[in-house]
Amino acid sequence: MNKPLITILVLIISVFTSTVVAQEFEIKGNIVDKTGKTPLESATVYLQTIKDSTLITYTISDKNGRFELAGRTKQTEANLFVTFTGFKVYQQKITLNKSVITLPEIGLELATDELDAVQLVAIKAPITVKKDTLEFNADSFKTRPDATVEDLIKKLPGVEVDSDGKIKVNGKEVNKILVNGKPFFGNDPNIATKNLTKEIVDKIQVTTTKTDAEEFTGKKGTSEEQTINIELKEDQNKGFFGRATVSGGTDERYAMSGIGNYFNDKQRISVLAGKNNINSSGFSFDEIYDMMGNAGGGISWSDNGSFNIGGQSFGGGQGITTSTNAGASFVDEYKDKTEVVADYFFSRADSENESKVERENILPDGNFFTNSRSTSLNKNDNHRVNANLEFEIDSTFKIIVKPNFQFSEGENFSSRSEESLEEDGTVINRGDSQNRTDSERRNFRSNIYVVKKFGAKGAYLSVGANGNFINNTSENFLNTTNEIFGTTPSTETRDQLTDSESKQNEISANIEYRIPLKEKLFIDLGYRFANRRERSDRRVFDFDTGTNAYDDFNQSLSSDLKVNFQTHSPTIGVNYETDKLYLGVTTGLLFSELENEEFIQNTSVKSTFSDISVNSYMRYRIKQGMSVYINYNTRTQAPSAQQLQPVANVSNPLNITVGNPNLNREFAHDFYANFNNYDFKSKSGFFIWLNGGFTNDRIVPLSVTDENRIRTTTFTNVDGVYRINGGGSLSKTIKRDSTSLRFRVGLYGRVNKDQNFSNGVKFSTKRNTITPSARMTYNYKELLEIEPRYSLSFNTIRYSLDNLSNETFQNHNVGLKTTTFWPKKIVFGNDLRYTYRTNVAPGFERSALFWNMSLGLKILKDKGTIKLTAYDLLNQNINTRRSVTADFIQDSQSTVLQRYFMLGFTYKLNKVGGNKTSFEMH
């Protein structure tokens, strides 16, 4: 048996032996206002050790002021504290000599003088409830000395952090991360949570995400997403901290990155830069698993292989990406209450990929097969400038301006070989193509909000204007050869240049006036106008051998299309807003007009629509930690210029696409509901949710395949499309002094019905998915952390056509992550992931065991870390995927990172507050 395994077993055995001597206890009581004997809801009750004030456990009082404080400890005596905003702190020494302790009624006194205020600041409760905000005291939650904010967040009750850094609070996703109330390089959670250290943090605040207007006017937020605000300690809010990493490895792999932050009260300047060829953004900075790249098709990547950081996209193709990035951010607040947030970001992504695809095409009268191989080389540069300017003229008048500009340019080359075969293996057709594109994209958008409040009863007037202006240009060289076999064989070649320019100008304006009817009851009158204008000019030129130039204009494949989609919507809403209940219903008329005109093909279509729009919300807080939320709304979506353009796109000669100028707009009905309950006594949480909707005039592809198996696809509108998905999770934390166990079990389900076409024949597809999952995190004295996880997905696909075979398959995902922080100065991490797919075709890998390993040694008084990393230790990383659609089943495999070893050095610098000598940073 190897030494690391023996060490882990010894630590686990010591845990169980240590819990034998610990005793369970339960403290019951009731909290009231001493003056009026009114029960105090959401008072914080917590227990600390007498010796070093270590937090043992805590809870929150219910609406009747009652509390039950349960836990397990080896302590025989402890200090009990009760805190409530605006009242003096209550303190009592408790002797833990029996399992159930019932206290007499606790009456809190109002805080009346400066001494009481000083006491409230000095004695900080681990958790404080302030209306819609949960506030956690960072020092109450013990972590490793070098812990990051992410490590701290993982300790908070009801908070979950996925392996890709996504955060959920009581089942609700966190979509915004702030530092001292301001964005930190956009709203990407990883940069803030993985680069700020726990030691400089004073409080973590969790609240419902609000718009700027909702924040300023005090209107209840309609979103169910959450915002986390990281408040820094006052004495740590001045200074500089940064970090730099340099790594090199086998197979010519490398990674380098750095970030620096300067804080001066309300002013903040941050810079970052990085370069690597391991499919990494470069800014994760995880203490154990950085320099491990990405598993190719991992969680943080989109379907096309790109990844995103702070709203900025990197990559854009599958395969291996070399990324270069740099950025700067500036935040400041001035005496006249003007706030400035600005940042610049540059990214470059060079990617290369080779892929093979095997597809079974399903037709009403039989099937055929398509095999293809392709190679792509892509180079993309992207620049982004973003700003947020806030001008608070006075306490009732505010102006917010948010300009954004992006410029990108790309060079893309691809080659593809494809052939189609009958079921008996007879070759039907074969195609080869080479494609080179040079493109540029300019995008400027700006949002302006003006808000004016009237009186103290909640009346306000808000006016907003939004603009989004996009200009795309591209030059595409296409060379194809298409061979048709059979009774009348033929060969067709194309050598073409396509010059394209598309413009999209979208403007919208809205106005809302709130009228208070009586306390907590409001009427909202609104009007919204939106206009989207698109111009897509696509001119195709064939190569003329006589002039040796691309000057033979191909009118049949060229198009000059103008699209105009305009909407008007007057609305009226009723809102009832209390601390417990928020109920809002807004309805109105939605008038829309869709007009498109094609100048080269000389066609035009104009359609008008009248709909009723609805937007409704209900949130009811049953008690602290328990609430219900329901939302129903309608929305409309116009077809894109590509879906309307009535000319053939032959870039893939075996799969031709033609737009349909007679498309209608889509009109969708959506609903969402959830119930969440977090019990502070048992440290357990329960969350269930249901989401669904149906769409009228859904835009879907309509494909027809001819006798030579050449597919032509256009678009049409259909009804009868719906989706229902939902799930639930149960989580619980068990804490025994310095040992904790947190587990989560979940269930996800989905039912979809789509309307599709196979060779022009309409049919329906029903997809059902059920996915149970479980995960656990075990931590022993911050020396050992074990995180096993497992999920199993059951999938069925049923078709209404008799000749289509129904699909049933399962996907298994198993993971185990272990980290040891012993012996001192050494960090040893392992991340194992096993995947198994039951429905992969022969010739493609069904399973893989992916193993990353890292060994770190802290040196230079913990300012530096030397790290040895093994990526894909067993060399089993694969990128095999099966896609099942209405009319084909496809297996694909593409380039992925293979096994490599890397040695890196990280240096951390920290000079904050009054510390003149410390140079540690995280």
PDB file of N, CA, C and O in Angstrom, residues 22-54:
ATOM      1  N   ALA A  22     -16.397  13.672  21.674  1.00  0.00           N
ATOM      2  CA  ALA A  22     -17.229  14.866  21.549  1.00  0.00           C
ATOM      3  C   ALA A  22     -18.656  14.539  21.960  1.00  0.00           C
ATOM      4  O   ALA A  22     -19.127  13.422  21.789  1.00  0.00           O
ATOM      5  N   GLN A  23     -19.338  15.525  22.551  1.00  0.00           N
ATOM      6  CA  GLN A  23     -20.703  15.305  23.011  1.00  0.00           C
ATOM      7  C   GLN A  23     -21.678  16.156  22.209  1.00  0.00           C
ATOM      8  O   GLN A  23     -21.367  17.260  21.786  1.00  0.00           O
ATOM      9  N   GLU A  24     -22.849  15.605  21.991  1.00  0.00           N
ATOM     10  CA  GLU A  24     -23.900  16.334  21.302  1.00  0.00           C
ATOM     11  C   GLU A  24     -24.660  17.211  22.290  1.00  0.00           C
ATOM     12  O   GLU A  24     -24.798  16.860  23.464  1.00  0.00           O
ATOM     13  N   PHE A  25     -25.150  18.338  21.787  1.00  0.00           N
ATOM     14  CA  PHE A  25     -25.913  19.235  22.654  1.00  0.00           C
ATOM     15  C   PHE A  25     -26.996  19.922  21.830  1.00  0.00           C
ATOM     16  O   PHE A  25     -26.910  20.011  20.598  1.00  0.00           O
ATOM     17  N   GLU A  26     -28.005  20.438  22.513  1.00  0.00           N
ATOM     18  CA  GLU A  26     -29.048  21.232  21.897  1.00  0.00           C
ATOM     19  C   GLU A  26     -29.495  22.295  22.901  1.00  0.00           C
ATOM     20  O   GLU A  26     -29.846  21.977  24.030  1.00  0.00           O
ATOM     21  N   ILE A  27     -29.417  23.560  22.454  1.00  0.00           N
ATOM     22  CA  ILE A  27     -29.799  24.683  23.300  1.00  0.00           C
ATOM     23  C   ILE A  27     -31.054  25.321  22.713  1.00  0.00           C
ATOM     24  O   ILE A  27     -31.077  25.703  21.544  1.00  0.00           O
ATOM     25  N   LYS A  28     -32.104  25.434  23.545  1.00  0.00           N
ATOM     26  CA  LYS A  28     -33.374  26.018  23.109  1.00  0.00           C
ATOM     27  C   LYS A  28     -33.638  27.310  23.858  1.00  0.00           C
ATOM     28  O   LYS A  28     -33.251  27.453  25.019  1.00  0.00           O
ATOM     29  N   GLY A  29     -34.303  28.249  23.163  1.00  0.00           N
ATOM     30  CA  GLY A  29     -34.628  29.506  23.831  1.00  0.00           C
ATOM     31  C   GLY A  29     -35.577  30.349  23.009  1.00  0.00           C
ATOM     32  O   GLY A  29     -36.022  29.959  21.919  1.00  0.00           O
ATOM     33  N   ASN A  30     -35.866  31.541  23.540  1.00  0.00           N
ATOM     34  CA  ASN A  30     -36.798  32.458  22.904  1.00  0.00           C
ATOM     35  C   ASN A  30     -36.254  33.873  23.060  1.00  0.00           C
ATOM     36  O   ASN A  30     -35.798  34.258  24.146  1.00  0.00           O
ATOM     37  N   ILE A  31     -36.285  34.671  21.965  1.00  0.00           N
ATOM     38  CA  ILE A  31     -35.699  36.003  21.960  1.00  0.00           C
ATOM     39  C   ILE A  31     -36.787  37.033  21.707  1.00  0.00           C
ATOM     40  O   ILE A  31     -37.574  36.906  20.756  1.00  0.00           O
ATOM     41  N   VAL A  32     -36.836  38.085  22.563  1.00  0.00           N
ATOM     42  CA  VAL A  32     -37.846  39.128  22.419  1.00  0.00           C
ATOM     43  C   VAL A  32     -37.204  40.486  22.608  1.00  0.00           C
ATOM     44  O   VAL A  32     -36.087  40.618  23.118  1.00  0.00           O
ATOM     45  N   ASP A  33     -37.921  41.505  22.178  1.00  0.00           N
ATOM     46  CA  ASP A  33     -37.583  42.891  22.493  1.00  0.00           C
ATOM     47  C   ASP A  33     -37.931  43.100  23.973  1.00  0.00           C
ATOM     48  O   ASP A  33     -39.076  42.939  24.382  1.00  0.00           O
ATOM     49  N   LYS A  34     -36.944  43.459  24.780  1.00  0.00           N
ATOM     50  CA  LYS A  34     -37.140  43.537  26.217  1.00  0.00           C
ATOM     51  C   LYS A  34     -38.208  44.554  26.589  1.00  0.00           C
ATOM     52  O   LYS A  34     -38.921  44.395  27.586  1.00  0.00           O
ATOM     53  N   THR A  35     -38.350  45.601  25.757  1.00  0.00           N
ATOM     54  CA  THR A  35     -39.305  46.662  26.089  1.00  0.00           C
ATOM     55  C   THR A  35     -40.746  46.227  25.841  1.00  0.00           C
ATOM     56  O   THR A  35     -41.598  46.299  26.727  1.00  0.00           O
ATOM     57  N   GLY A  36     -41.028  45.765  24.625  1.00  0.00           N
ATOM     58  CA  GLY A  36     -42.406  45.435  24.286  1.00  0.00           C
ATOM     59  C   GLY A  36     -42.703  43.956  24.239  1.00  0.00           C
ATOM     60  O   GLY A  36     -43.817  43.566  23.885  1.00  0.00           O
ATOM     61  N   LYS A  37     -41.723  43.123  24.572  1.00  0.00           N
ATOM     62  CA  LYS A  37     -41.876  41.672  24.547  1.00  0.00           C
ATOM     63  C   LYS A  37     -42.256  41.157  23.154  1.00  0.00           C
ATOM     64  O   LYS A  37     -42.863  40.092  23.008  1.00  0.00           O
ATOM     65  N   THR A  38     -41.870  41.899  22.107  1.00  0.00           N
ATOM     66  CA  THR A  38     -42.149  41.469  20.739  1.00  0.00           C
ATOM     67  C   THR A  38     -41.116  40.439  20.309  1.00  0.00           C
ATOM     68  O   THR A  38     -39.909  40.655  20.482  1.00  0.00           O
ATOM     69  N   PRO A  39     -41.540  39.304  19.738  1.00  0.00           N
ATOM     70  CA  PRO A  39     -40.565  38.309  19.251  1.00  0.00           C
ATOM     71  C   PRO A  39     -39.670  38.908  18.175  1.00  0.00           C
ATOM     72  O   PRO A  39     -40.126  39.690  17.329  1.00  0.00           O
ATOM     73  N   LEU A  40     -38.409  38.568  18.224  1.00  0.00           N
ATOM     74  CA  LEU A  40     -37.439  39.071  17.254  1.00  0.00           C
ATOM     75  C   LEU A  40     -37.076  37.953  16.272  1.00  0.00           C
ATOM     76  O   LEU A  40     -36.427  36.970  16.641  1.00  0.00           O
ATOM     77  N   GLU A  41     -37.504  38.116  15.020  1.00  0.00           N
ATOM     78  CA  GLU A  41     -37.195  37.144  13.978  1.00  0.00           C
ATOM     79  C   GLU A  41     -35.845  37.459  13.357  1.00  0.00           C
ATOM     80  O   GLU A  41     -35.467  38.612  13.183  1.00  0.00           O
ATOM     81  N   SER A  42     -35.108  36.416  13.003  1.00  0.00           N
ATOM     82  CA  SER A  42     -33.803  36.515  12.330  1.00  0.00           C
ATOM     83  C   SER A  42     -32.720  37.100  13.219  1.00  0.00           C
ATOM     84  O   SER A  42     -31.756  37.701  12.721  1.00  0.00           O
ATOM     85  N   ALA A  43     -32.848  36.955  14.543  1.00  0.00           N
ATOM     86  CA  ALA A  43     -31.720  37.260  15.434  1.00  0.00           C
ATOM     87  C   ALA A  43     -30.686  36.145  15.289  1.00  0.00           C
ATOM     88  O   ALA A  43     -31.029  34.980  15.097  1.00  0.00           O
ATOM     89  N   THR A  44     -29.414  36.512  15.355  1.00  0.00           N
ATOM     90  CA  THR A  44     -28.345  35.530  15.219  1.00  0.00           C
ATOM     91  C   THR A  44     -27.941  35.002  16.591  1.00  0.00           C
ATOM     92  O   THR A  44     -27.652  35.781  17.506  1.00  0.00           O
ATOM     93  N   VAL A  45     -27.919  33.683  16.726  1.00  0.00           N
ATOM     94  CA  VAL A  45     -27.525  33.018  17.971  1.00  0.00           C
ATOM     95  C   VAL A  45     -26.330  32.134  17.649  1.00  0.00           C
ATOM     96  O   VAL A  45     -26.401  31.302  16.737  1.00  0.00           O
ATOM     97  N   TYR A  46     -25.246  32.317  18.370  1.00  0.00           N
ATOM     98  CA  TYR A  46     -24.071  31.500  18.065  1.00  0.00           C
ATOM     99  C   TYR A  46     -23.285  31.183  19.331  1.00  0.00           C
ATOM    100  O   TYR A  46     -23.384  31.869  20.360  1.00  0.00           O
ATOM    101  N   LEU A  47     -22.492  30.132  19.222  1.00  0.00           N
ATOM    102  CA  LEU A  47     -21.715  29.596  20.341  1.00  0.00           C
ATOM    103  C   LEU A  47     -20.243  29.618  19.963  1.00  0.00           C
ATOM    104  O   LEU A  47     -19.867  29.187  18.865  1.00  0.00           O
ATOM    105  N   GLN A  48     -19.393  30.133  20.899  1.00  0.00           N
ATOM    106  CA  GLN A  48     -17.960  30.208  20.666  1.00  0.00           C
ATOM    107  C   GLN A  48     -17.214  29.558  21.825  1.00  0.00           C
ATOM    108  O   GLN A  48     -17.701  29.527  22.966  1.00  0.00           O
ATOM    109  N   THR A  49     -16.015  29.055  21.524  1.00  0.00           N
ATOM    110  CA  THR A  49     -15.163  28.538  22.594  1.00  0.00           C
ATOM    111  C   THR A  49     -14.693  29.696  23.465  1.00  0.00           C
ATOM    112  O   THR A  49     -14.524  30.829  22.992  1.00  0.00           O
ATOM    113  N   ILE A  50     -14.477  29.422  24.736  1.00  0.00           N
ATOM    114  CA  ILE A  50     -14.037  30.462  25.671  1.00  0.00           C
ATOM    115  C   ILE A  50     -12.568  30.796  25.454  1.00  0.00           C
ATOM    116  O   ILE A  50     -12.163  31.958  25.542  1.00  0.00           O
ATOM    117  N   LYS A  51     -11.782  29.793  25.106  1.00  0.00           N
ATOM    118  CA  LYS A  51     -10.338  29.968  25.018  1.00  0.00           C
ATOM    119  C   LYS A  51      -9.921  30.891  23.873  1.00  0.00           C
ATOM    120  O   LYS A  51      -9.186  31.861  24.071  1.00  0.00           O
ATOM    121  N   ASP A  52     -10.376  30.599  22.658  1.00  0.00           N
ATOM    122  CA  ASP A  52      -9.889  31.354  21.500  1.00  0.00           C
ATOM    123  C   ASP A  52     -11.013  31.883  20.610  1.00  0.00           C
ATOM    124  O   ASP A  52     -10.774  32.289  19.469  1.00  0.00           O
ATOM    125  N   SER A  53     -12.262  31.867  21.119  1.00  0.00           N
ATOM    126  CA  SER A  53     -13.428  32.410  20.393  1.00  0.00           C
ATOM    127  C   SER A  53     -13.667  31.729  19.048  1.00  0.00           C
ATOM    128  O   SER A  53     -14.154  32.340  18.092  1.00  0.00           O
ATOM    129  N   THR A  54     -13.315  30.457  18.960  1.00  0.00           N
ATOM    130  CA  THR A  54     -13.603  29.695  17.745  1.00  0.00           C
ATOM    131  C   THR A  54     -15.094  29.399  17.659  1.00  0.00           C
ATOM    132  O   THR A  54     -15.714  28.998  18.648  1.00  0.00           O
TER     133      THR A  54
END
